[in-house]
Amino acid sequence: MVKPKKVTTHVLQEMKLHGRKIAMITAYDYSLARIIDSTGIDIVLVGDSASNVMAGNESTLPITLDQMIYHATSVVKAINRALVVVDMPFGTYQGNSKEALCSAIKIMKETGAHAVKLEGGREILESVGRILSAGIPVMGHLGLMPQSIHKYGTYVVRATEEEEAGKLINDAQLLEKAGCFALVLEKIPAKLASSVSASLKIPVIGIGAGRDVDGQVLVLHDMLGIIQDFSPRFLRRYHNLYEEIKGAVQNYTDDVKNMNFPNEKEQY
Ligand code: KIV
């Protein structure tokens, strides 16, 4: 079998240069990551959204470094082509750049992933710089930053006011200058995202940031319709897996109870 050409940070840079859109999606386990990688997806994000969709927490704050490493290790084993990026969880990089470097090194050493993602702008610049100085590629994340939910108080669209938009533009430039290879913009006005993307050389990946950016990212369980009680405007559901899984398991349960499973051919 011919091995697929691997996506690197340089490939992503080329894609931006030539106007080719970048597709990114989350994954948290081996089985689904294998399916995802076979589609030609460019970036697989082991997101700290695992805290919500895998662990059932209300926010991304509780997930630990070791839990992220567990998810990322499983995903990396399944990936042949995509670039694997791992979210650095809350509390592992803010405020202490030495701790940030140790956390990033632990992720890279123990998972085999290719890059890390951090939320924030100028406040975390020292951590970003220190991680980059160790040769670890960093993806930035601005706009709605779920790790700061208790500061915002709500998940509404960010940077609609001039002051916050100005800070975001500034932070995006700082992150590019520091050496980040890409930037995620979450839930901000499309016009703002478009102008940030146009002003940066690095790829800008949007989620709820309109179409005029360099790529898109969605949370796998949301776009597959496994999670039903989350339906922001930006989310396109490509399937209704909740109903499909429910139907299949319902049939199995009924078959067991009615002694329709196993049949004679399904035994030894
Ligand atoms: O954790 C996550 O899934 C993310 C995406 C929403 C970009 O950060």
Short mmCIF file of C-alpha atoms and ligand atoms in Angstrom, two decimals:
data_model
loop_
_atom_site.label_atom_id
_atom_site.label_comp_id
_atom_site.label_asym_id
_atom_site.label_seq_id
_atom_site.Cartn_x
_atom_site.Cartn_y
_atom_site.Cartn_z
CA MET A 1 0.00 0.00 0.00
CA VAL A 2 1.33 3.47 -0.89
CA LYS A 3 1.80 5.55 2.24
CA PRO A 4 -0.09 8.87 2.06
CA LYS A 5 1.94 12.09 2.07
CA LYS A 6 1.91 13.41 5.62
CA VAL A 7 0.51 16.83 6.43
CA THR A 8 3.11 19.03 8.09
CA THR A 9 3.04 22.63 9.24
CA HIS A 10 4.86 23.48 5.98
CA VAL A 11 2.18 21.76 3.91
CA LEU A 12 -0.45 23.88 5.72
CA GLN A 13 1.52 27.03 4.96
CA GLU A 14 1.64 26.04 1.27
CA MET A 15 -2.10 25.40 1.31
CA LYS A 16 -2.73 28.94 2.53
CA LEU A 17 -0.34 30.32 -0.06
CA HIS A 18 -2.21 28.55 -2.87
CA GLY A 19 -5.70 29.25 -1.49
CA ARG A 20 -6.44 25.56 -0.74
CA LYS A 21 -8.83 25.20 2.21
CA ILE A 22 -7.77 23.28 5.33
CA ALA A 23 -10.16 20.77 6.93
CA MET A 24 -9.74 20.09 10.64
CA ILE A 25 -11.84 18.02 13.04
CA THR A 26 -11.58 16.74 16.61
CA ALA A 27 -10.97 13.13 17.67
CA TYR A 28 -10.44 11.51 21.04
CA ASP A 29 -10.10 7.77 20.39
CA TYR A 30 -8.42 5.24 18.08
CA SER A 31 -11.45 3.80 16.26
CA LEU A 32 -12.97 7.09 15.10
CA ALA A 33 -9.56 8.63 14.41
CA ARG A 34 -8.87 5.78 11.92
CA ILE A 35 -12.05 6.56 10.00
CA ILE A 36 -11.34 10.29 10.06
CA ASP A 37 -7.78 9.94 8.77
CA SER A 38 -8.99 7.90 5.79
CA THR A 39 -11.05 10.87 4.54
CA GLY A 40 -8.11 13.10 3.71
CA ILE A 41 -8.69 15.43 6.65
CA ASP A 42 -5.69 17.74 7.12
CA ILE A 43 -5.59 18.33 10.88
CA VAL A 44 -6.93 16.17 13.72
CA LEU A 45 -7.33 18.08 16.95
CA VAL A 46 -7.35 16.17 20.21
CA GLY A 47 -9.44 18.94 21.72
CA ASP A 48 -10.02 19.60 25.37
CA SER A 49 -13.67 19.44 24.28
CA ALA A 50 -13.05 15.81 25.30
CA SER A 51 -13.93 17.15 28.74
CA ASN A 52 -17.48 17.83 27.48
CA VAL A 53 -18.15 15.14 24.90
CA MET A 54 -16.18 12.22 26.36
CA ALA A 55 -16.28 12.90 30.10
CA GLY A 56 -19.64 14.70 30.40
CA ASN A 57 -18.28 17.81 32.14
CA GLU A 58 -20.01 21.16 31.70
CA SER A 59 -16.81 22.91 30.68
CA THR A 60 -13.31 22.16 29.40
CA LEU A 61 -11.73 23.16 32.71
CA PRO A 62 -11.67 19.83 34.58
CA ILE A 63 -9.76 17.73 32.04
CA THR A 64 -6.21 16.93 33.17
CA LEU A 65 -2.90 16.68 31.33
CA ASP A 66 -2.81 12.90 31.83
CA GLN A 67 -6.36 12.53 30.50
CA MET A 68 -5.45 14.57 27.40
CA ILE A 69 -2.36 12.40 26.97
CA TYR A 70 -4.51 9.24 27.17
CA HIS A 71 -6.82 10.53 24.40
CA ALA A 72 -3.96 11.81 22.25
CA THR A 73 -1.97 8.55 22.50
CA SER A 74 -4.99 6.60 21.21
CA VAL A 75 -5.56 9.05 18.34
CA VAL A 76 -1.93 9.19 17.23
CA LYS A 77 -1.85 5.38 16.83
CA ALA A 78 -4.62 5.66 14.23
CA ILE A 79 -3.25 8.51 12.11
CA ASN A 80 -1.17 7.99 8.97
CA ARG A 81 -1.65 11.28 7.17
CA ALA A 82 -3.10 14.15 9.20
CA LEU A 83 -1.24 16.54 11.47
CA VAL A 84 -2.21 15.78 15.07
CA VAL A 85 -2.57 18.79 17.38
CA VAL A 86 -3.23 18.40 21.11
CA ASP A 87 -4.96 21.00 23.28
CA MET A 88 -2.97 21.96 26.35
CA PRO A 89 -5.53 21.73 29.16
CA PHE A 90 -6.48 24.53 31.53
CA GLY A 91 -3.88 25.15 34.23
CA THR A 92 -0.91 23.63 32.42
CA TYR A 93 0.48 26.71 30.66
CA GLN A 94 -1.04 29.94 31.99
CA GLY A 95 1.13 32.07 34.21
CA ASN A 96 4.24 29.90 34.31
CA SER A 97 6.18 29.44 31.09
CA LYS A 98 8.51 26.79 32.58
CA GLU A 99 5.51 24.68 33.55
CA ALA A 100 4.07 25.33 30.09
CA LEU A 101 7.22 23.95 28.47
CA CYS A 102 7.22 20.88 30.75
CA SER A 103 3.55 20.21 29.91
CA ALA A 104 4.17 20.57 26.17
CA ILE A 105 7.22 18.30 26.29
CA LYS A 106 5.24 15.67 28.23
CA ILE A 107 2.50 15.77 25.56
CA MET A 108 4.98 15.45 22.69
CA LYS A 109 7.08 12.71 24.37
CA GLU A 110 4.20 10.54 25.59
CA THR A 111 1.74 10.86 22.69
CA GLY A 112 3.80 11.22 19.52
CA ALA A 113 1.59 14.15 18.45
CA HIS A 114 2.92 16.84 16.13
CA ALA A 115 1.89 20.13 17.78
CA VAL A 116 0.05 21.72 20.71
CA LYS A 117 -2.70 24.34 20.89
CA LEU A 118 -3.01 27.06 23.56
CA GLU A 119 -5.81 29.56 24.20
CA GLY A 120 -4.93 33.24 24.58
CA GLY A 121 -2.93 36.16 23.24
CA ARG A 122 -0.44 38.47 24.92
CA GLU A 123 -1.13 36.93 28.38
CA ILE A 124 0.42 33.61 27.33
CA LEU A 125 3.07 34.91 24.94
CA GLU A 126 5.98 33.93 27.22
CA SER A 127 4.68 30.35 27.39
CA VAL A 128 4.21 30.25 23.62
CA GLY A 129 7.77 31.51 23.09
CA ARG A 130 9.29 28.97 25.47
CA ILE A 131 7.42 26.05 23.89
CA LEU A 132 8.41 27.19 20.40
CA SER A 133 12.04 27.49 21.49
CA ALA A 134 12.01 23.75 22.21
CA GLY A 135 11.03 23.07 18.61
CA ILE A 136 7.40 22.28 19.37
CA PRO A 137 4.93 23.75 16.83
CA VAL A 138 2.21 25.86 18.45
CA MET A 139 -1.30 26.63 17.19
CA GLY A 140 -2.96 29.69 18.74
CA HIS A 141 -6.65 30.04 19.68
CA LEU A 142 -8.45 33.40 19.98
CA GLY A 143 -12.04 34.67 20.07
CA LEU A 144 -14.25 32.52 22.24
CA MET A 145 -11.83 30.67 24.49
CA PRO A 146 -13.78 27.99 26.40
CA GLN A 147 -11.10 27.74 29.12
CA SER A 148 -12.03 31.34 30.06
CA ILE A 149 -15.79 30.68 30.30
CA HIS A 150 -15.96 31.87 33.91
CA LYS A 151 -14.50 35.22 32.84
CA TYR A 152 -17.07 35.65 30.03
CA GLY A 153 -19.99 34.07 31.93
CA THR A 154 -21.53 32.93 28.62
CA TYR A 155 -20.67 31.29 25.28
CA VAL A 156 -21.97 34.19 23.16
CA VAL A 157 -20.16 35.48 20.06
CA ARG A 158 -16.97 37.39 20.97
CA ALA A 159 -15.26 40.55 19.67
CA THR A 160 -18.41 42.28 18.45
CA GLU A 161 -17.25 45.51 20.14
CA GLU A 162 -14.37 47.60 18.80
CA GLU A 163 -12.15 47.22 21.88
CA GLU A 164 -12.26 43.43 22.00
CA ALA A 165 -11.89 43.21 18.20
CA GLY A 166 -8.82 45.48 18.37
CA LYS A 167 -7.24 43.30 21.05
CA LEU A 168 -7.94 40.18 19.00
CA ILE A 169 -6.27 41.67 15.89
CA ASN A 170 -3.28 42.65 18.00
CA ASP A 171 -3.05 39.24 19.67
CA ALA A 172 -3.25 37.47 16.31
CA GLN A 173 -0.30 39.52 15.06
CA LEU A 174 1.68 38.81 18.24
CA LEU A 175 1.08 35.06 17.93
CA GLU A 176 2.17 35.05 14.29
CA LYS A 177 5.27 37.09 15.14
CA ALA A 178 6.11 34.71 18.01
CA GLY A 179 6.15 31.82 15.52
CA CYS A 180 2.78 30.05 15.79
CA PHE A 181 2.14 27.95 12.67
CA ALA A 182 -1.65 28.49 12.63
CA LEU A 183 -4.46 30.15 14.51
CA VAL A 184 -7.98 29.03 15.48
CA LEU A 185 -10.63 31.77 15.65
CA GLU A 186 -13.76 30.71 17.50
CA LYS A 187 -17.19 32.35 17.32
CA ILE A 188 -16.38 35.86 16.14
CA PRO A 189 -17.97 38.01 13.39
CA ALA A 190 -17.16 36.70 9.89
CA LYS A 191 -15.95 40.10 8.74
CA LEU A 192 -13.40 40.33 11.53
CA ALA A 193 -12.17 36.76 10.93
CA SER A 194 -11.82 37.49 7.22
CA SER A 195 -9.68 40.56 7.82
CA VAL A 196 -7.48 38.73 10.37
CA SER A 197 -6.97 35.88 7.87
CA ALA A 198 -6.09 38.33 5.10
CA SER A 199 -3.59 40.16 7.30
CA LEU A 200 -1.71 37.03 8.49
CA LYS A 201 0.70 34.78 6.61
CA ILE A 202 -0.14 31.76 8.79
CA PRO A 203 -3.37 29.77 8.19
CA VAL A 204 -6.45 30.84 10.13
CA ILE A 205 -8.92 28.04 10.96
CA GLY A 206 -12.42 29.13 11.89
CA ILE A 207 -15.21 27.66 14.00
CA GLY A 208 -18.20 29.97 13.87
CA ALA A 209 -15.99 32.54 12.13
CA GLY A 210 -17.50 32.51 8.63
CA ARG A 211 -16.24 31.10 5.35
CA ASP A 212 -13.62 33.66 4.44
CA VAL A 213 -10.78 32.08 6.43
CA ASP A 214 -8.20 29.45 5.48
CA GLY A 215 -9.98 26.41 6.92
CA GLN A 216 -12.71 25.12 9.20
CA VAL A 217 -12.85 23.00 12.35
CA LEU A 218 -15.82 21.27 14.01
CA VAL A 219 -16.19 19.04 17.05
CA LEU A 220 -16.71 15.50 15.71
CA HIS A 221 -19.52 14.51 18.09
CA ASP A 222 -21.44 17.70 17.27
CA MET A 223 -21.24 17.36 13.48
CA LEU A 224 -22.14 13.66 13.64
CA GLY A 225 -25.23 14.47 15.71
CA ILE A 226 -24.16 12.28 18.64
CA ILE A 227 -24.52 15.26 20.96
CA GLN A 228 -28.04 16.63 20.50
CA ASP A 229 -28.38 19.39 23.08
CA PHE A 230 -25.80 21.73 21.49
CA SER A 231 -26.92 23.57 18.37
CA PRO A 232 -25.21 26.91 17.78
CA ARG A 233 -25.85 28.62 14.44
CA PHE A 234 -22.42 27.70 13.07
CA LEU A 235 -22.88 23.96 13.58
CA ARG A 236 -23.79 21.95 10.47
CA ARG A 237 -24.98 18.45 11.39
CA TYR A 238 -23.84 15.92 8.82
CA HIS A 239 -25.60 12.98 10.48
CA ASN A 240 -28.03 12.03 13.20
CA LEU A 241 -25.95 9.36 14.88
CA TYR A 242 -27.78 9.74 18.20
CA GLU A 243 -30.94 8.27 16.61
CA GLU A 244 -28.98 5.68 14.58
CA ILE A 245 -27.09 4.38 17.61
CA LYS A 246 -30.19 4.45 19.77
CA GLY A 247 -32.14 2.48 17.15
CA ALA A 248 -29.42 -0.15 16.78
CA VAL A 249 -28.98 -0.66 20.52
CA GLN A 250 -32.77 -0.71 20.99
CA ASN A 251 -33.03 -3.51 18.40
CA TYR A 252 -30.25 -5.45 20.11
CA THR A 253 -31.86 -5.05 23.54
CA ASP A 254 -35.22 -6.23 22.17
CA ASP A 255 -33.62 -9.18 20.36
CA VAL A 256 -31.83 -10.36 23.53
CA LYS A 257 -34.97 -10.06 25.63
CA ASN A 258 -37.12 -11.80 22.99
CA MET A 259 -34.51 -14.52 22.42
CA ASN A 260 -34.00 -13.42 18.79
CA PHE A 261 -30.25 -13.12 19.40
CA PRO A 262 -28.16 -15.17 18.98
CA ASN A 263 -29.74 -17.43 16.37
CA GLU A 264 -28.49 -20.88 15.37
CA LYS A 265 -25.96 -19.52 12.87
CA GLU A 266 -24.53 -17.20 15.49
CA GLN A 267 -23.40 -19.94 17.83
CA TYR A 268 -20.76 -22.71 17.92
O1 KIV B 1 -11.41 21.67 22.13
C1 KIV B 1 -11.85 21.84 20.98
O2 KIV B 1 -12.58 21.01 20.44
C2 KIV B 1 -11.47 23.06 20.28
C3 KIV B 1 -12.16 23.35 18.99
C4 KIV B 1 -13.53 23.84 19.25
C5 KIV B 1 -11.38 24.29 18.15
O3 KIV B 1 -10.67 23.81 20.75
#
